[in-house]
GROMACS .gro file of C-alpha atoms in nm:
model
  497
    1MET     CA    1   9.082   1.753  -5.566
    2PHE     CA    2   8.771   1.688  -5.366
    3LEU     CA    3   8.537   1.722  -5.651
    4LYS     CA    4   8.587   1.642  -6.021
    5LYS     CA    5   8.577   1.958  -6.220
    6THR     CA    6   8.271   1.809  -6.427
    7ASP     CA    7   8.075   1.751  -6.111
    8PHE     CA    8   8.184   2.097  -6.007
    9PHE     CA    9   8.046   2.270  -6.314
   10ALA     CA   10   7.721   2.050  -6.320
   11LEU     CA   11   7.664   2.162  -5.971
   12LEU     CA   12   7.709   2.538  -6.061
   13ILE     CA   13   7.493   2.497  -6.383
   14CYS     CA   14   7.203   2.347  -6.163
   15PHE     CA   15   7.222   2.629  -5.900
   16SER     CA   16   7.239   2.889  -6.182
   17CYS     CA   17   6.918   2.751  -6.330
   18ILE     CA   18   6.749   2.779  -6.004
   19TYR     CA   19   6.871   3.133  -5.954
   20SER     CA   20   6.708   3.219  -6.292
   21ALA     CA   21   6.389   3.066  -6.225
   22LYS     CA   22   6.274   3.220  -5.898
   23ALA     CA   23   5.922   3.134  -5.783
   24GLN     CA   24   5.675   3.351  -5.977
   25LEU     CA   25   5.420   3.332  -5.710
   26TYR     CA   26   5.627   3.471  -5.434
   27LEU     CA   27   5.450   3.781  -5.272
   28ASN     CA   28   5.574   4.008  -4.997
   29PRO     CA   29   5.345   4.320  -4.925
   30PHE     CA   30   5.635   4.495  -4.752
   31SER     CA   31   5.824   4.509  -5.070
   32GLN     CA   32   5.595   4.779  -5.192
   33TYR     CA   33   5.804   5.045  -4.998
   34GLY     CA   34   6.159   5.185  -5.104
   35LEU     CA   35   6.345   4.951  -5.328
   36GLY     CA   36   6.151   4.641  -5.201
   37GLU     CA   37   6.262   4.349  -4.983
   38MET     CA   38   6.620   4.413  -4.906
   39LEU     CA   39   6.808   4.085  -4.883
   40PRO     CA   40   7.091   4.051  -4.633
   41MET     CA   41   7.460   3.999  -4.759
   42ASN     CA   42   7.527   3.692  -4.536
   43GLN     CA   43   7.627   3.315  -4.595
   44VAL     CA   44   7.448   3.018  -4.452
   45ASP     CA   45   7.692   2.956  -4.164
   46GLN     CA   46   7.629   3.307  -4.050
   47LYS     CA   47   7.256   3.271  -4.063
   48GLY     CA   48   7.266   2.983  -3.808
   49MET     CA   49   7.428   3.216  -3.561
   50GLY     CA   50   7.165   3.485  -3.580
   51GLY     CA   51   7.307   3.678  -3.876
   52THR     CA   52   7.624   3.782  -3.684
   53PHE     CA   53   7.820   3.837  -4.002
   54TYR     CA   54   8.093   4.107  -3.957
   55THR     CA   55   8.360   3.894  -3.809
   56GLN     CA   56   8.496   3.551  -3.916
   57THR     CA   57   8.758   3.358  -3.709
   58ASP     CA   58   8.719   3.024  -3.887
   59PRO     CA   59   9.035   2.938  -4.087
   60ASN     CA   60   8.985   2.954  -4.444
   61ARG     CA   61   8.644   3.078  -4.424
   62TYR     CA   62   8.574   3.429  -4.582
   63ASN     CA   63   8.273   3.650  -4.529
   64PHE     CA   64   8.166   3.886  -4.815
   65ALA     CA   65   7.955   4.103  -4.582
   66ASN     CA   66   8.302   4.227  -4.432
   67PRO     CA   67   8.565   4.241  -4.724
   68ALA     CA   68   8.845   4.263  -4.474
   69SER     CA   69   8.804   3.879  -4.424
   70TYR     CA   70   8.939   3.805  -4.767
   71SER     CA   71   9.289   3.835  -4.626
   72LEU     CA   72   9.250   3.528  -4.424
   73VAL     CA   73   9.172   3.302  -4.707
   74ASN     CA   74   9.458   3.055  -4.769
   75TYR     CA   75   9.327   2.849  -5.053
   76PHE     CA   76   9.105   2.899  -5.362
   77SER     CA   77   8.748   2.877  -5.228
   78PHE     CA   78   8.402   2.844  -5.375
   79GLU     CA   79   8.052   2.908  -5.213
   80ILE     CA   80   7.708   2.863  -5.330
   81GLY     CA   81   7.399   2.863  -5.135
   82GLY     CA   82   7.032   2.767  -5.166
   83ASN     CA   83   6.725   2.827  -4.974
   84CYS     CA   84   6.359   2.768  -4.952
   85THR     CA   85   6.123   2.998  -4.767
   86PHE     CA   86   5.793   2.896  -4.634
   87TYR     CA   87   5.583   3.212  -4.566
   88ASN     CA   88   5.236   3.318  -4.471
   89HIS     CA   89   5.100   3.674  -4.490
   90THR     CA   90   4.770   3.790  -4.332
   91ASP     CA   91   4.591   4.118  -4.274
   92GLY     CA   92   4.336   3.951  -4.036
   93ALA     CA   93   4.079   3.906  -4.321
   94THR     CA   94   4.269   3.737  -4.580
   95SER     CA   95   4.586   3.532  -4.595
   96PHE     CA   96   4.837   3.395  -4.840
   97SER     CA   97   5.092   3.107  -4.796
   98ASN     CA   98   5.352   2.962  -5.038
   99LEU     CA   99   5.700   2.832  -5.090
  100ASN     CA  100   5.976   3.035  -5.243
  101PRO     CA  101   6.309   2.866  -5.345
  102GLY     CA  102   6.614   3.039  -5.460
  103VAL     CA  103   6.991   3.081  -5.472
  104PRO     CA  104   7.099   3.355  -5.230
  105TYR     CA  105   7.463   3.386  -5.351
  106ILE     CA  106   7.741   3.232  -5.579
  107SER     CA  107   8.100   3.344  -5.492
  108ILE     CA  108   8.467   3.266  -5.500
  109ALA     CA  109   8.782   3.385  -5.282
  110PHE     CA  110   9.137   3.330  -5.314
  111PRO     CA  111   9.463   3.462  -5.193
  112ILE     CA  112   9.667   3.705  -5.426
  113ASP     CA  113   9.971   3.714  -5.203
  114SER     CA  114   9.973   3.499  -4.887
  115THR     CA  115  10.277   3.662  -4.733
  116LYS     CA  116  10.122   4.004  -4.742
  117LYS     CA  117   9.774   3.857  -4.672
  118TRP     CA  118   9.630   4.005  -4.989
  119GLY     CA  119   9.305   3.847  -5.084
  120PHE     CA  120   9.037   3.874  -5.348
  121SER     CA  121   8.673   3.783  -5.382
  122ALA     CA  122   8.388   3.793  -5.626
  123GLY     CA  123   8.025   3.691  -5.636
  124LEU     CA  124   7.660   3.735  -5.761
  125MET     CA  125   7.346   3.752  -5.543
  126PRO     CA  126   7.006   3.921  -5.545
  127TYR     CA  127   7.002   4.259  -5.385
  128ALA     CA  128   6.618   4.368  -5.357
  129ILE     CA  129   6.301   4.199  -5.452
  130THR     CA  130   5.967   4.360  -5.545
  131SER     CA  131   5.662   4.139  -5.538
  132TYR     CA  132   5.316   4.245  -5.423
  133GLN     CA  133   4.959   4.257  -5.530
  134PHE     CA  134   4.679   4.451  -5.373
  135GLN     CA  135   4.308   4.502  -5.446
  136THR     CA  136   4.128   4.787  -5.289
  137MET     CA  137   3.737   4.815  -5.320
  138SER     CA  138   3.545   5.147  -5.274
  139VAL     CA  139   3.208   5.296  -5.362
  140GLU     CA  140   3.162   5.666  -5.468
  141ASP     CA  141   2.827   5.803  -5.584
  142SER     CA  142   2.690   5.452  -5.595
  143ILE     CA  143   2.964   5.351  -5.828
  144HIS     CA  144   3.174   5.062  -5.735
  145LYS     CA  145   3.555   5.080  -5.811
  146SER     CA  146   3.827   4.837  -5.782
  147LEU     CA  147   4.206   4.946  -5.768
  148TYR     CA  148   4.462   4.684  -5.834
  149ARG     CA  149   4.826   4.748  -5.749
  150ILE     CA  150   5.093   4.519  -5.861
  151GLY     CA  151   5.475   4.535  -5.819
  152SER     CA  152   5.731   4.300  -5.964
  153GLY     CA  153   6.098   4.289  -6.055
  154GLY     CA  154   6.408   4.321  -5.846
  155LEU     CA  155   6.777   4.432  -5.828
  156THR     CA  156   7.100   4.217  -5.848
  157ARG     CA  157   7.438   4.262  -5.702
  158VAL     CA  158   7.780   4.161  -5.863
  159TYR     CA  159   8.052   4.233  -5.647
  160LEU     CA  160   8.448   4.250  -5.661
  161GLY     CA  161   8.635   4.280  -5.347
  162SER     CA  162   8.979   4.277  -5.201
  163SER     CA  163   9.166   4.323  -4.874
  164ILE     CA  164   9.508   4.330  -4.722
  165ARG     CA  165   9.681   4.332  -4.389
  166LEU     CA  166   9.801   4.680  -4.287
  167PHE     CA  167   9.987   4.578  -3.973
  168HIS     CA  168   9.993   4.292  -3.706
  169ASN     CA  169   9.639   4.135  -3.718
  170PHE     CA  170   9.465   4.446  -3.856
  171TYR     CA  171   9.294   4.391  -4.196
  172LEU     CA  172   9.123   4.649  -4.426
  173GLY     CA  173   8.908   4.559  -4.734
  174ALA     CA  174   8.658   4.707  -4.983
  175ASN     CA  175   8.378   4.577  -5.200
  176ALA     CA  176   8.266   4.752  -5.516
  177SER     CA  177   7.917   4.630  -5.614
  178PHE     CA  178   7.757   4.685  -5.935
  179ILE     CA  179   7.369   4.684  -5.878
  180PHE     CA  180   7.140   4.648  -6.187
  181GLY     CA  181   6.785   4.546  -6.249
  182ASN     CA  182   6.424   4.653  -6.335
  183GLU     CA  183   6.139   4.718  -6.098
  184ALA     CA  184   5.790   4.772  -6.241
  185THR     CA  185   5.462   4.887  -6.089
  186THR     CA  186   5.096   4.870  -6.236
  187LEU     CA  187   4.804   5.062  -6.108
  188THR     CA  188   4.465   4.951  -6.264
  189GLN     CA  189   4.130   5.112  -6.174
  190VAL     CA  190   3.806   4.944  -6.309
  191PHE     CA  191   3.436   4.969  -6.261
  192PRO     CA  192   3.315   4.613  -6.240
  193ASP     CA  193   2.940   4.717  -6.248
  194SER     CA  194   2.950   4.947  -6.539
  195SER     CA  195   2.986   4.868  -6.918
  196THR     CA  196   3.018   5.229  -7.015
  197LEU     CA  197   3.287   5.359  -6.782
  198TYR     CA  198   3.637   5.322  -6.903
  199GLY     CA  199   3.911   5.182  -6.687
  200VAL     CA  200   4.256   5.343  -6.656
  201ARG     CA  201   4.595   5.174  -6.620
  202GLN     CA  202   4.937   5.331  -6.545
  203SER     CA  203   5.260   5.113  -6.582
  204THR     CA  204   5.594   5.237  -6.447
  205SER     CA  205   5.926   5.075  -6.509
  206ASN     CA  206   6.243   5.193  -6.332
  207LEU     CA  207   6.565   5.053  -6.485
  208THR     CA  208   6.862   5.104  -6.232
  209ALA     CA  209   7.231   5.043  -6.275
  210GLY     CA  210   7.475   5.179  -6.037
  211VAL     CA  211   7.766   5.116  -5.812
  212LEU     CA  212   7.785   5.083  -5.441
  213PHE     CA  213   8.115   5.072  -5.214
  214ASP     CA  214   8.151   4.906  -4.890
  215LEU     CA  215   8.462   4.938  -4.664
  216GLY     CA  216   8.546   4.687  -4.387
  217PHE     CA  217   8.793   4.622  -4.121
  218ALA     CA  218   8.892   4.333  -3.902
  219TYR     CA  219   9.121   4.321  -3.596
  220ASN     CA  220   9.217   3.997  -3.438
  221ILE     CA  221   9.341   3.987  -3.082
  222PRO     CA  222   9.477   3.644  -2.972
  223PHE     CA  223   9.532   3.591  -2.586
  224LYS     CA  224   9.567   3.309  -2.354
  225LEU     CA  225   9.413   3.249  -2.010
  226ALA     CA  226   9.532   3.015  -1.756
  227HIS     CA  227   9.309   2.721  -1.655
  228LYS     CA  228   9.322   2.380  -1.475
  229GLU     CA  229   9.273   2.041  -1.634
  230LYS     CA  230   9.254   1.682  -1.486
  231ASN     CA  231   9.544   1.478  -1.503
  232PRO     CA  232   9.458   1.236  -1.801
  233ASP     CA  233   9.636   0.936  -1.650
  234VAL     CA  234   9.478   0.976  -1.311
  235LYS     CA  235   9.142   1.048  -1.479
  236ARG     CA  236   9.166   0.737  -1.669
  237TYR     CA  237   9.251   0.524  -1.355
  238TYR     CA  238   8.978   0.678  -1.166
  239GLN     CA  239   8.739   0.599  -1.442
  240SER     CA  240   8.860   0.239  -1.445
  241LEU     CA  241   8.799   0.201  -1.071
  242LYS     CA  242   8.440   0.331  -1.126
  243TYR     CA  243   8.365   0.090  -1.394
  244SER     CA  244   8.504  -0.209  -1.182
  245LEU     CA  245   8.285  -0.107  -0.903
  246SER     CA  246   7.971  -0.090  -1.148
  247GLU     CA  247   8.069  -0.434  -1.272
  248ILE     CA  248   8.085  -0.578  -0.933
  249GLU     CA  249   7.752  -0.427  -0.834
  250ARG     CA  250   7.587  -0.577  -1.165
  251ASN     CA  251   7.742  -0.928  -1.093
  252LYS     CA  252   7.676  -1.032  -0.729
  253LYS     CA  253   7.766  -1.393  -0.787
  254ALA     CA  254   8.033  -1.411  -0.504
  255SER     CA  255   7.937  -1.473  -0.146
  256PHE     CA  256   7.830  -1.158   0.062
  257SER     CA  257   8.150  -1.156   0.263
  258SER     CA  258   8.363  -1.166  -0.045
  259TYR     CA  259   8.136  -0.908  -0.227
  260LYS     CA  260   8.173  -0.683   0.071
  261VAL     CA  261   8.540  -0.693   0.082
  262LYS     CA  262   8.570  -0.608  -0.284
  263TYR     CA  263   8.315  -0.338  -0.267
  264ASP     CA  264   8.480  -0.175   0.039
  265SER     CA  265   8.820  -0.194  -0.127
  266LEU     CA  266   8.715  -0.029  -0.449
  267SER     CA  267   8.517   0.230  -0.272
  268LYS     CA  268   8.840   0.349  -0.079
  269LEU     CA  269   9.050   0.348  -0.393
  270ILE     CA  270   8.783   0.563  -0.565
  271SER     CA  271   8.778   0.788  -0.264
  272LYS     CA  272   9.146   0.838  -0.298
  273GLY     CA  273   9.109   0.863  -0.681
  274GLU     CA  274   8.897   1.173  -0.626
  275ASP     CA  275   9.149   1.326  -0.394
  276SER     CA  276   9.436   1.251  -0.645
  277LEU     CA  277   9.229   1.423  -0.937
  278GLN     CA  278   9.230   1.744  -0.734
  279ARG     CA  279   9.592   1.726  -0.627
  280THR     CA  280   9.726   1.650  -0.973
  281GLU     CA  281   9.528   1.900  -1.174
  282LEU     CA  282   9.759   2.053  -1.464
  283LYS     CA  283   9.781   2.409  -1.504
  284LYS     CA  284   9.762   2.515  -1.866
  285ARG     CA  285   9.698   2.817  -2.083
  286LYS     CA  286   9.421   2.807  -2.326
  287ASN     CA  287   9.419   3.013  -2.654
  288TYR     CA  288   9.150   3.247  -2.733
  289MET     CA  289   9.069   3.490  -3.006
  290LEU     CA  290   8.881   3.810  -2.984
  291GLN     CA  291   8.778   3.970  -3.316
  292ILE     CA  292   8.637   4.303  -3.397
  293GLY     CA  293   8.479   4.375  -3.733
  294GLY     CA  294   8.289   4.642  -3.894
  295THR     CA  295   8.180   4.779  -4.235
  296CYS     CA  296   8.054   5.111  -4.363
  297ASN     CA  297   7.814   5.122  -4.673
  298LEU     CA  298   7.913   5.460  -4.837
  299PRO     CA  299   7.609   5.665  -4.974
  300SER     CA  300   7.572   5.660  -5.351
  301TYR     CA  301   7.357   5.803  -5.628
  302MET     CA  302   7.245   5.516  -5.860
  303PRO     CA  303   7.134   5.626  -6.207
  304THR     CA  304   6.771   5.529  -6.295
  305SER     CA  305   6.581   5.542  -6.604
  306GLN     CA  306   6.192   5.562  -6.566
  307THR     CA  307   5.933   5.477  -6.832
  308ILE     CA  308   5.573   5.561  -6.779
  309ASP     CA  309   5.274   5.457  -6.986
  310ALA     CA  310   4.896   5.539  -6.894
  311TYR     CA  311   4.592   5.460  -7.112
  312THR     CA  312   4.230   5.396  -7.065
  313PHE     CA  313   4.047   5.076  -7.185
  314SER     CA  314   3.688   4.974  -7.237
  315SER     CA  315   3.497   4.710  -7.030
  316ASN     CA  316   3.615   4.441  -7.290
  317LEU     CA  317   3.982   4.529  -7.218
  318SER     CA  318   4.044   4.660  -7.573
  319LEU     CA  319   4.269   4.973  -7.591
  320SER     CA  320   4.079   5.282  -7.600
  321ASP     CA  321   4.304   5.598  -7.571
  322SER     CA  322   4.658   5.663  -7.454
  323LEU     CA  323   4.688   5.912  -7.182
  324ALA     CA  324   5.074   5.957  -7.132
  325HIS     CA  325   5.387   5.791  -7.245
  326TYR     CA  326   5.725   5.903  -7.088
  327VAL     CA  327   6.041   5.742  -7.184
  328ASN     CA  328   6.391   5.765  -7.039
  329GLN     CA  329   6.292   6.018  -6.763
  330ASN     CA  330   6.631   5.990  -6.605
  331GLY     CA  331   6.703   6.050  -6.235
  332TYR     CA  332   6.890   5.917  -5.937
  333ILE     CA  333   6.807   5.679  -5.651
  334TYR     CA  334   6.992   5.803  -5.342
  335MET     CA  335   7.114   5.515  -5.116
  336PRO     CA  336   7.192   5.641  -4.768
  337VAL     CA  337   7.487   5.554  -4.543
  338GLY     CA  338   7.505   5.238  -4.334
  339PHE     CA  339   7.714   5.084  -4.056
  340GLY     CA  340   7.769   4.734  -3.908
  341ALA     CA  341   7.991   4.584  -3.653
  342SER     CA  342   8.043   4.258  -3.464
  343LEU     CA  343   8.237   4.142  -3.169
  344GLU     CA  344   8.333   3.766  -3.157
  345LEU     CA  345   8.515   3.565  -2.899
  346ALA     CA  346   8.638   3.209  -2.991
  347SER     CA  347   8.818   2.944  -2.790
  348GLU     CA  348   9.054   2.725  -3.000
  349GLN     CA  349   8.758   2.657  -3.245
  350ASN     CA  350   8.576   2.460  -2.970
  351TRP     CA  351   8.327   2.725  -2.918
  352LYS     CA  352   8.259   3.084  -3.024
  353ILE     CA  353   7.989   3.371  -2.948
  354ALA     CA  354   7.919   3.675  -3.132
  355LEU     CA  355   7.729   4.001  -3.097
  356SER     CA  356   7.643   4.217  -3.391
  357GLY     CA  357   7.464   4.548  -3.471
  358GLU     CA  358   7.356   4.730  -3.794
  359TYR     CA  359   7.222   5.069  -3.884
  360LYS     CA  360   7.094   5.205  -4.206
  361ASN     CA  361   6.969   5.551  -4.253
  362TRP     CA  362   6.679   5.457  -4.477
  363SER     CA  363   6.476   5.771  -4.373
  364LYS     CA  364   6.708   5.956  -4.613
  365TYR     CA  365   6.614   5.744  -4.896
  366LYS     CA  366   6.498   5.905  -5.229
  367GLY     CA  367   6.368   5.738  -5.539
  368LEU     CA  368   6.406   5.988  -5.835
  369GLY     CA  369   6.404   6.292  -5.612
  370ILE     CA  370   6.093   6.171  -5.398
  371THR     CA  371   6.131   6.081  -5.034
  372ASP     CA  372   5.960   5.744  -4.944
  373SER     CA  373   5.787   5.691  -4.596
  374LEU     CA  374   6.065   5.494  -4.456
  375ASN     CA  375   6.223   5.448  -4.123
  376ASP     CA  376   6.582   5.419  -4.004
  377TYR     CA  377   6.690   5.047  -3.983
  378TYR     CA  378   6.823   4.880  -3.666
  379SER     CA  379   6.931   4.537  -3.611
  380PHE     CA  380   7.087   4.331  -3.334
  381GLY     CA  381   7.191   3.978  -3.325
  382ILE     CA  382   7.357   3.726  -3.094
  383GLY     CA  383   7.477   3.379  -3.179
  384GLY     CA  384   7.692   3.093  -3.070
  385GLN     CA  385   7.880   2.787  -3.219
  386VAL     CA  386   8.000   2.475  -3.049
  387THR     CA  387   8.237   2.198  -3.199
  388PRO     CA  388   8.264   1.895  -2.987
  389ARG     CA  389   8.627   1.826  -2.865
  390ARG     CA  390   8.823   1.596  -3.085
  391GLU     CA  391   9.029   1.417  -2.830
  392SER     CA  392   9.053   1.102  -3.030
  393GLN     CA  393   8.995   1.059  -3.397
  394ASN     CA  394   8.773   1.280  -3.620
  395THR     CA  395   8.435   1.169  -3.720
  396ILE     CA  396   8.157   1.360  -3.888
  397TRP     CA  397   7.966   1.432  -3.564
  398THR     CA  398   8.272   1.544  -3.360
  399SER     CA  399   8.403   1.763  -3.631
  400SER     CA  400   8.054   1.927  -3.709
  401ASN     CA  401   7.988   2.282  -3.598
  402TYR     CA  402   7.654   2.347  -3.411
  403ARG     CA  403   7.500   2.682  -3.422
  404ILE     CA  404   7.200   2.886  -3.253
  405GLY     CA  405   7.112   3.252  -3.252
  406PHE     CA  406   6.853   3.524  -3.226
  407ARG     CA  407   6.803   3.839  -3.414
  408TYR     CA  408   6.575   4.139  -3.363
  409SER     CA  409   6.533   4.412  -3.640
  410GLN     CA  410   6.342   4.743  -3.656
  411THR     CA  411   6.264   4.734  -4.041
  412PRO     CA  412   6.261   5.050  -4.261
  413TYR     CA  413   5.873   5.000  -4.306
  414ILE     CA  414   5.613   5.204  -4.148
  415VAL     CA  415   5.268   5.034  -4.175
  416ASN     CA  416   4.924   5.163  -4.036
  417GLY     CA  417   5.128   5.436  -3.878
  418ASN     CA  418   5.357   5.223  -3.666
  419LYS     CA  419   5.701   5.061  -3.720
  420VAL     CA  420   5.739   4.714  -3.843
  421ASN     CA  421   5.958   4.490  -3.618
  422ASP     CA  422   6.105   4.143  -3.715
  423MET     CA  423   6.230   3.878  -3.479
  424ARG     CA  424   6.364   3.537  -3.550
  425ILE     CA  425   6.550   3.253  -3.390
  426THR     CA  426   6.804   3.054  -3.599
  427PHE     CA  427   6.963   2.698  -3.570
  428GLY     CA  428   7.242   2.562  -3.783
  429ALA     CA  429   7.516   2.316  -3.848
  430GLY     CA  430   7.838   2.290  -4.053
  431ILE     CA  431   7.900   1.936  -4.165
  432PRO     CA  432   8.236   1.833  -4.306
  433ILE     CA  433   8.214   1.646  -4.630
  434ALA     CA  434   8.575   1.484  -4.609
  435GLN     CA  435   8.714   1.312  -4.323
  436LYS     CA  436   8.947   1.018  -4.429
  437ASP     CA  437   9.238   0.989  -4.659
  438LEU     CA  438   9.284   1.346  -4.708
  439ARG     CA  439   9.644   1.312  -4.812
  440LEU     CA  440   9.548   1.085  -5.086
  441LEU     CA  441   9.294   1.328  -5.224
  442ASN     CA  442   9.510   1.621  -5.211
  443ARG     CA  443   9.866   1.668  -5.093
  444TYR     CA  444   9.798   2.018  -4.965
  445ALA     CA  445   9.510   1.911  -4.745
  446GLN     CA  446   9.539   1.906  -4.374
  447ASN     CA  447   9.446   1.617  -4.143
  448ASN     CA  448   9.240   1.841  -3.915
  449ALA     CA  449   8.917   2.004  -3.998
  450SER     CA  450   9.057   2.353  -4.058
  451ASN     CA  451   9.045   2.324  -4.450
  452TRP     CA  452   8.787   2.058  -4.507
  453PRO     CA  453   8.491   2.131  -4.744
  454TYR     CA  454   8.170   2.201  -4.547
  455VAL     CA  455   7.782   2.172  -4.606
  456ASP     CA  456   7.629   2.454  -4.395
  457VAL     CA  457   7.260   2.419  -4.308
  458SER     CA  458   7.039   2.662  -4.112
  459MET     CA  459   6.683   2.698  -4.007
  460GLU     CA  460   6.521   3.038  -3.935
  461PHE     CA  461   6.180   3.091  -3.775
  462GLY     CA  462   6.049   3.442  -3.753
  463GLN     CA  463   5.774   3.703  -3.783
  464THR     CA  464   5.754   4.042  -3.929
  465GLY     CA  465   5.504   4.273  -3.826
  466THR     CA  466   5.182   4.222  -3.595
  467LEU     CA  467   4.817   4.257  -3.678
  468ALA     CA  468   4.774   4.464  -3.360
  469ALA     CA  469   5.022   4.742  -3.460
  470ASN     CA  470   5.042   4.698  -3.834
  471LYS     CA  471   4.735   4.512  -3.940
  472LEU     CA  472   4.971   4.315  -4.162
  473GLN     CA  473   5.181   4.014  -4.048
  474GLN     CA  474   5.425   3.780  -4.198
  475LYS     CA  475   5.538   3.457  -4.046
  476TYR     CA  476   5.807   3.246  -4.219
  477ALA     CA  477   6.044   2.960  -4.198
  478ILE     CA  478   6.362   2.956  -4.414
  479LEU     CA  479   6.559   2.637  -4.471
  480SER     CA  480   6.916   2.727  -4.622
  481ILE     CA  481   7.195   2.506  -4.734
  482GLY     CA  482   7.534   2.615  -4.855
  483PHE     CA  483   7.834   2.439  -4.999
  484HIS     CA  484   8.183   2.581  -4.898
  485LEU     CA  485   8.430   2.390  -5.131
  486PHE     CA  486   8.811   2.399  -5.177
  487GLU     CA  487   9.021   2.346  -5.477
  488VAL     CA  488   9.322   2.369  -5.244
  489ASN     CA  489   9.586   2.300  -5.513
  490TRP     CA  490   9.479   2.592  -5.727
  491PHE     CA  491   9.723   2.884  -5.707
  492GLN     CA  492  10.000   2.683  -5.546
  493LYS     CA  493  10.344   2.738  -5.702
  494ARG     CA  494  10.494   2.413  -5.846
  495LYS     CA  495  10.827   2.304  -5.699
  496LEU     CA  496  11.097   2.127  -5.868
  497GLU     CA  497  11.202   1.809  -5.680
   0.00000   0.00000   0.00000
């Protein structure tokens, strides 16, 4: 096995602790709308490609944003991610900056029946975060008032998913996600210049627990295209001639006449070699893969229990009088329908390029029967990945995947009467963490990089909102790291020898 089981569980415990200890100082003023800041369901390798996460053509890599990808998993796989966000929020007058570490996901996947391409996956990840603090100052009848609004909490997602191949290379899958958590808001009004006027505080807590369903499909279309390649024997001969010529030019120790003869002779051979390279080109057919993938997030009503407490207090903050206390005011949060799709073209794993788009009907969102001022969500991304050719032996540099991408989103938020847009550029790399003696580590492991464990790294630089349009702006940089590990001899049938 690539990792000892004790190391594996120690790693899991460490990241679980980080997951439980989210930074308490994280603030996002946009999270005051709807369910808060909605976190994307994507992995670190997809983040590096601009968040193009509805297709996946890499062997033995699964994609929990599209449950149809579980059918392509050949071995038991484990993935865990970690990230750290540096962000700055400003409204032009004040600003706030901080770091926010976290664990975006923990998940597993494995095949149930490799013949039928029946796969399974499960995982845990945050779904939404509410974290904001606002203070508003006003004067009425010469009385100064301060209004504080504080929001905290969030929702967590636990999902179970499965997929199967229906026919040829068409796969269909589904995720069932259990969403649970608590979101609290507090409104406090005080009169800082008065010792006789009583302040008012209202605390609202929404406890939510419900189920969401996602359907996904993937269709792989392999094809070949003819192309020409240089004859490798002629190419090596041509390169040796050019090397010899460069050596002669560097070492001009011979007489001019002798040097001239050697130089002219090699120049003629190089000229003939160039012609030979063109005449001896080999016609080959190169393998490509076109993949189409998409998902549908079904609409759902999630049960929510609301508790409201309101009371007044004196200037020394002692409790004065309770105004209201409502417990278990049951209702529903309506989650609207959403769609996502990607198109990806890959060339024998040397390179690939992907396009993706998303839509979510957030304008139909309702929280306990109340429609929030949200806008429909749109997002478009493009990304690419390159893996250097492995013409000789594998190294960590020639086996790594290098990624770049761009994403543009129209968020659901409406601030200052204008829509809030988000733009980001992304960079990433997938670095193999096992190259040598794979057969000694595990007899099921392959010598090529198709099923090596990977460390994925990505960097995202972006901006949400603008001071000109929204009078509220967020700039951020997100460093993410993900571990994609294999215990490739799990779920293998033992054979008698």
